[in-house]
Amino acid sequence: MLKVAGLLCLYLLYGYAPRLSAANLYLTEVAPFAFVKDVKGGYDGINVRIANELRRRSGVSLELVVVPSARHIVMFPADKEAYSISQAENFSNQEGSFLSEVTQFPILVVAQRGAVLKNYDDLVSLSMERGIGMMRRLSYGTFGQDERIRKVEINTLENGLRMLEAGRISGIVGSQPAILAAAEKSALANSLGPSLVISYGSHVMRVRPEFASSATSKTISATLLAMKNDGSIARILDDFLKDTKAGSSLAK
């Protein structure tokens, strides 16, 4: 009897322990994708809701790790078995193998009120004045390599918007949802001027390369595809994008 009990304990220990360990899923803390929603430190956002729906539907055990971008780009490549939802440009294929596109957004250049910004030639001229604020590591398609555009490095979109309002830069580039949320958070929405769509950017799911062909990764890819096909991701986006204040008033 004791021998049977001992074998059962070993079975429980080795048979179920792997199921109890969760892989980390890193998200960047920036509204409206992931942000602190209350004083208790709970998180909400587009990527948070997508990740929660992914966990529910796939049955995969994922631990959400919401960190600033500077920590995300260091912690994810240093982890062993880990996943990430972030801008496609944040990581190389050597740092994180591509599993699936999650969402796609217009990339905008926004100028000060009263500026002329009707086409790309206007953008080139505008940038020559004081430069276009751009986040480090991001290239926004061919924009980052276009030597005709004068660029100024910014740490956050909120910081860039304050520089724009103060006249220290001529414009700022970023994804439409992030710029709108940052403007609302900083109470600078009324100071935004004309904008120009220069490309489209994606948030993608990546995994550490050695786990790209694992059963877990295949399940995640299949679940994300199903969520896109049945409109689940589109509905999550609608909850935020239909209201420019969504996800920003509490993230101050």
GROMACS .gro file of C-alpha atoms in nm:
model
  252
    1MET     CA    1   0.000   0.000   0.000
    2LEU     CA    2   0.282   0.237   0.090
    3LYS     CA    3   0.459   0.148  -0.234
    4VAL     CA    4   0.147   0.234  -0.437
    5ALA     CA    5   0.109   0.560  -0.250
    6GLY     CA    6   0.471   0.644  -0.317
    7LEU     CA    7   0.432   0.576  -0.689
    8LEU     CA    8   0.118   0.791  -0.695
    9CYS     CA    9   0.307   1.079  -0.536
   10LEU     CA   10   0.584   1.048  -0.793
   11TYR     CA   11   0.323   1.041  -1.071
   12LEU     CA   12   0.160   1.354  -0.936
   13LEU     CA   13   0.496   1.524  -0.894
   14TYR     CA   14   0.640   1.445  -1.236
   15GLY     CA   15   0.320   1.406  -1.432
   16TYR     CA   16   0.158   1.731  -1.335
   17ALA     CA   17   0.443   1.964  -1.237
   18PRO     CA   18   0.513   2.073  -1.598
   19ARG     CA   19   0.152   2.179  -1.639
   20LEU     CA   20   0.180   2.403  -1.334
   21SER     CA   21   0.476   2.600  -1.472
   22ALA     CA   22   0.377   2.895  -1.686
   23ALA     CA   23   0.585   3.051  -1.962
   24ASN     CA   24   0.626   3.428  -1.942
   25LEU     CA   25   0.440   3.642  -2.195
   26TYR     CA   26   0.599   3.988  -2.208
   27LEU     CA   27   0.392   4.296  -2.293
   28THR     CA   28   0.515   4.655  -2.320
   29GLU     CA   29   0.356   4.895  -2.072
   30VAL     CA   30   0.217   5.165  -2.299
   31ALA     CA   31  -0.144   5.275  -2.339
   32PRO     CA   32  -0.369   5.161  -2.498
   33PHE     CA   33  -0.188   4.826  -2.538
   34ALA     CA   34  -0.109   4.756  -2.172
   35PHE     CA   35  -0.144   4.994  -1.879
   36VAL     CA   36  -0.222   5.011  -1.508
   37LYS     CA   37  -0.600   5.041  -1.476
   38ASP     CA   38  -0.645   5.093  -1.102
   39VAL     CA   39  -0.469   5.173  -0.775
   40LYS     CA   40  -0.438   4.800  -0.703
   41GLY     CA   41  -0.198   4.764  -0.992
   42GLY     CA   42  -0.422   4.562  -1.222
   43TYR     CA   43  -0.358   4.586  -1.596
   44ASP     CA   44  -0.586   4.640  -1.893
   45GLY     CA   45  -0.532   4.722  -2.259
   46ILE     CA   46  -0.558   4.584  -2.612
   47ASN     CA   47  -0.272   4.337  -2.573
   48VAL     CA   48  -0.374   4.243  -2.218
   49ARG     CA   49  -0.724   4.149  -2.333
   50ILE     CA   50  -0.591   3.962  -2.636
   51ALA     CA   51  -0.348   3.772  -2.412
   52ASN     CA   52  -0.622   3.685  -2.162
   53GLU     CA   53  -0.849   3.558  -2.439
   54LEU     CA   54  -0.557   3.362  -2.583
   55ARG     CA   55  -0.496   3.194  -2.246
   56ARG     CA   56  -0.862   3.113  -2.203
   57ARG     CA   57  -0.914   2.963  -2.547
   58SER     CA   58  -0.582   2.782  -2.588
   59GLY     CA   59  -0.553   2.642  -2.237
   60VAL     CA   60  -0.185   2.739  -2.243
   61SER     CA   61  -0.047   2.856  -1.909
   62LEU     CA   62   0.104   3.201  -1.967
   63GLU     CA   63   0.220   3.447  -1.701
   64LEU     CA   64   0.170   3.807  -1.818
   65VAL     CA   65   0.476   4.023  -1.753
   66VAL     CA   66   0.396   4.390  -1.824
   67VAL     CA   67   0.708   4.607  -1.826
   68PRO     CA   68   0.833   4.932  -1.983
   69SER     CA   69   0.976   4.897  -2.333
   70ALA     CA   70   1.336   4.937  -2.212
   71ARG     CA   71   1.295   4.633  -1.984
   72HIS     CA   72   1.090   4.433  -2.237
   73ILE     CA   73   1.365   4.443  -2.499
   74VAL     CA   74   1.616   4.313  -2.242
   75MET     CA   75   1.410   4.063  -2.042
   76PHE     CA   76   1.247   3.872  -2.328
   77PRO     CA   77   1.572   3.777  -2.511
   78ALA     CA   78   1.729   3.681  -2.177
   79ASP     CA   79   1.443   3.443  -2.085
   80LYS     CA   80   1.451   3.074  -2.174
   81GLU     CA   81   1.098   2.974  -2.270
   82ALA     CA   82   0.912   3.300  -2.319
   83TYR     CA   83   0.672   3.480  -2.552
   84SER     CA   84   0.624   3.844  -2.645
   85ILE     CA   85   0.355   4.063  -2.799
   86SER     CA   86   0.508   4.388  -2.917
   87GLN     CA   87   0.586   4.592  -3.226
   88ALA     CA   88   0.739   4.376  -3.497
   89GLU     CA   89   1.050   4.595  -3.508
   90ASN     CA   90   1.132   4.545  -3.140
   91PHE     CA   91   1.311   4.215  -3.194
   92SER     CA   92   1.509   4.034  -3.461
   93ASN     CA   93   1.427   3.677  -3.565
   94GLN     CA   94   1.735   3.567  -3.371
   95GLU     CA   95   1.593   3.715  -3.053
   96GLY     CA   96   1.237   3.593  -3.104
   97SER     CA   97   1.092   3.374  -3.376
   98PHE     CA   98   0.778   3.511  -3.541
   99LEU     CA   99   0.463   3.311  -3.460
  100SER     CA  100   0.177   3.531  -3.576
  101GLU     CA  101   0.073   3.887  -3.650
  102VAL     CA  102  -0.164   4.000  -3.376
  103THR     CA  103  -0.280   4.346  -3.486
  104GLN     CA  104  -0.196   4.610  -3.746
  105PHE     CA  105  -0.218   4.989  -3.710
  106PRO     CA  106  -0.158   5.301  -3.920
  107ILE     CA  107   0.174   5.472  -3.849
  108LEU     CA  108   0.125   5.849  -3.834
  109VAL     CA  109   0.339   6.157  -3.835
  110VAL     CA  110   0.153   6.425  -3.638
  111ALA     CA  111   0.250   6.792  -3.666
  112GLN     CA  112   0.170   7.101  -3.461
  113ARG     CA  113  -0.159   7.279  -3.513
  114GLY     CA  114  -0.145   7.506  -3.816
  115ALA     CA  115   0.129   7.313  -3.994
  116VAL     CA  116   0.095   7.206  -4.357
  117LEU     CA  117   0.115   6.827  -4.390
  118LYS     CA  118  -0.074   6.703  -4.696
  119ASN     CA  119   0.187   6.476  -4.856
  120TYR     CA  120   0.534   6.328  -4.808
  121ASP     CA  121   0.708   6.629  -4.960
  122ASP     CA  122   0.544   6.844  -4.692
  123LEU     CA  123   0.678   6.600  -4.433
  124VAL     CA  124   1.034   6.630  -4.565
  125SER     CA  125   1.011   7.010  -4.551
  126LEU     CA  126   0.853   7.004  -4.205
  127SER     CA  127   1.127   6.781  -4.063
  128MET     CA  128   1.398   7.027  -4.172
  129GLU     CA  129   1.270   7.284  -3.924
  130ARG     CA  130   1.321   7.108  -3.590
  131GLY     CA  131   1.306   6.737  -3.671
  132ILE     CA  132   1.053   6.457  -3.621
  133GLY     CA  133   1.046   6.287  -3.281
  134MET     CA  134   1.100   5.912  -3.312
  135MET     CA  135   1.134   5.633  -3.054
  136ARG     CA  136   1.469   5.457  -3.042
  137ARG     CA  137   1.494   5.110  -3.205
  138LEU     CA  138   1.187   5.165  -3.424
  139SER     CA  139   1.215   5.236  -3.795
  140TYR     CA  140   0.850   5.251  -3.910
  141GLY     CA  141   0.909   5.085  -4.243
  142THR     CA  142   1.148   5.284  -4.463
  143PHE     CA  143   1.089   5.604  -4.265
  144GLY     CA  144   1.380   5.544  -4.028
  145GLN     CA  145   1.627   5.505  -4.314
  146ASP     CA  146   1.505   5.804  -4.516
  147GLU     CA  147   1.794   6.049  -4.491
  148ARG     CA  148   1.575   6.333  -4.620
  149ILE     CA  149   1.389   6.326  -4.287
  150ARG     CA  150   1.558   6.493  -3.994
  151LYS     CA  151   1.489   6.289  -3.681
  152VAL     CA  152   1.513   6.354  -3.308
  153GLU     CA  153   1.526   6.064  -3.061
  154ILE     CA  154   1.256   6.062  -2.790
  155ASN     CA  155   1.219   5.833  -2.488
  156THR     CA  156   0.839   5.814  -2.476
  157LEU     CA  157   0.549   5.941  -2.683
  158GLU     CA  158   0.433   6.155  -2.389
  159ASN     CA  159   0.773   6.322  -2.376
  160GLY     CA  160   0.764   6.371  -2.753
  161LEU     CA  161   0.420   6.531  -2.740
  162ARG     CA  162   0.537   6.777  -2.475
  163MET     CA  163   0.834   6.863  -2.697
  164LEU     CA  164   0.594   6.911  -2.989
  165GLU     CA  165   0.369   7.141  -2.787
  166ALA     CA  166   0.671   7.344  -2.675
  167GLY     CA  167   0.790   7.381  -3.034
  168ARG     CA  168   1.113   7.184  -2.978
  169ILE     CA  169   1.028   6.939  -3.258
  170SER     CA  170   0.818   6.977  -3.573
  171GLY     CA  171   0.632   6.647  -3.551
  172ILE     CA  172   0.615   6.306  -3.389
  173VAL     CA  173   0.582   5.957  -3.538
  174GLY     CA  174   0.409   5.658  -3.385
  175SER     CA  175   0.116   5.420  -3.415
  176GLN     CA  176  -0.227   5.581  -3.423
  177PRO     CA  177  -0.361   5.415  -3.103
  178ALA     CA  178  -0.046   5.493  -2.903
  179ILE     CA  179  -0.033   5.859  -3.009
  180LEU     CA  180  -0.403   5.913  -2.930
  181ALA     CA  181  -0.370   5.747  -2.589
  182ALA     CA  182  -0.052   5.941  -2.506
  183ALA     CA  183  -0.216   6.269  -2.607
  184GLU     CA  184  -0.519   6.197  -2.387
  185LYS     CA  185  -0.300   6.087  -2.098
  186SER     CA  186  -0.093   6.405  -2.120
  187ALA     CA  187  -0.397   6.630  -2.176
  188LEU     CA  188  -0.246   6.735  -2.508
  189ALA     CA  189  -0.514   6.604  -2.745
  190ASN     CA  190  -0.624   6.957  -2.839
  191SER     CA  191  -0.272   7.053  -2.941
  192LEU     CA  192  -0.243   6.788  -3.214
  193GLY     CA  193  -0.236   6.923  -3.567
  194PRO     CA  194  -0.257   6.757  -3.909
  195SER     CA  195  -0.134   6.401  -3.953
  196LEU     CA  196  -0.006   6.186  -4.239
  197VAL     CA  197  -0.015   5.807  -4.264
  198ILE     CA  198   0.334   5.695  -4.369
  199SER     CA  199   0.306   5.315  -4.328
  200TYR     CA  200   0.140   5.039  -4.128
  201GLY     CA  201   0.293   4.868  -3.828
  202SER     CA  202   0.219   4.537  -3.660
  203HIS     CA  203   0.218   4.396  -3.312
  204VAL     CA  204   0.331   4.036  -3.338
  205MET     CA  205   0.364   3.729  -3.121
  206ARG     CA  206   0.720   3.601  -3.087
  207VAL     CA  207   0.876   3.311  -2.898
  208ARG     CA  208   1.234   3.240  -2.800
  209PRO     CA  209   1.376   3.060  -3.110
  210GLU     CA  210   1.450   2.726  -2.944
  211PHE     CA  211   1.079   2.685  -2.865
  212ALA     CA  212   0.941   2.797  -3.203
  213SER     CA  213   0.839   2.444  -3.306
  214SER     CA  214   0.707   2.331  -2.967
  215ALA     CA  215   0.353   2.203  -2.923
  216THR     CA  216   0.276   2.510  -2.708
  217SER     CA  217   0.387   2.750  -2.981
  218LYS     CA  218   0.180   2.566  -3.242
  219THR     CA  219  -0.125   2.585  -3.016
  220ILE     CA  220  -0.075   2.959  -2.964
  221SER     CA  221  -0.037   3.022  -3.338
  222ALA     CA  222  -0.350   2.824  -3.419
  223THR     CA  223  -0.551   3.000  -3.147
  224LEU     CA  224  -0.445   3.347  -3.260
  225LEU     CA  225  -0.543   3.261  -3.617
  226ALA     CA  226  -0.884   3.144  -3.496
  227MET     CA  227  -0.927   3.464  -3.293
  228LYS     CA  228  -0.852   3.675  -3.601
  229ASN     CA  229  -1.085   3.472  -3.822
  230ASP     CA  230  -1.384   3.482  -3.587
  231GLY     CA  231  -1.349   3.855  -3.517
  232SER     CA  232  -1.244   3.827  -3.152
  233ILE     CA  233  -0.938   4.049  -3.197
  234ALA     CA  234  -1.135   4.302  -3.403
  235ARG     CA  235  -1.394   4.329  -3.124
  236ILE     CA  236  -1.121   4.394  -2.865
  237LEU     CA  237  -0.978   4.668  -3.086
  238ASP     CA  238  -1.319   4.827  -3.134
  239ASP     CA  239  -1.361   4.860  -2.757
  240PHE     CA  240  -1.059   5.089  -2.748
  241LEU     CA  241  -1.040   5.262  -3.084
  242LYS     CA  242  -1.402   5.378  -3.089
  243ASP     CA  243  -1.318   5.597  -2.786
  244THR     CA  244  -0.986   5.784  -2.789
  245LYS     CA  245  -1.005   5.814  -2.410
  246ALA     CA  246  -1.026   5.437  -2.356
  247GLY     CA  247  -0.740   5.310  -2.151
  248SER     CA  248  -0.574   5.642  -2.089
  249SER     CA  249  -0.755   5.830  -1.811
  250LEU     CA  250  -0.638   5.588  -1.543
  251ALA     CA  251  -0.287   5.545  -1.685
  252LYS     CA  252  -0.150   5.872  -1.554
   0.00000   0.00000   0.00000
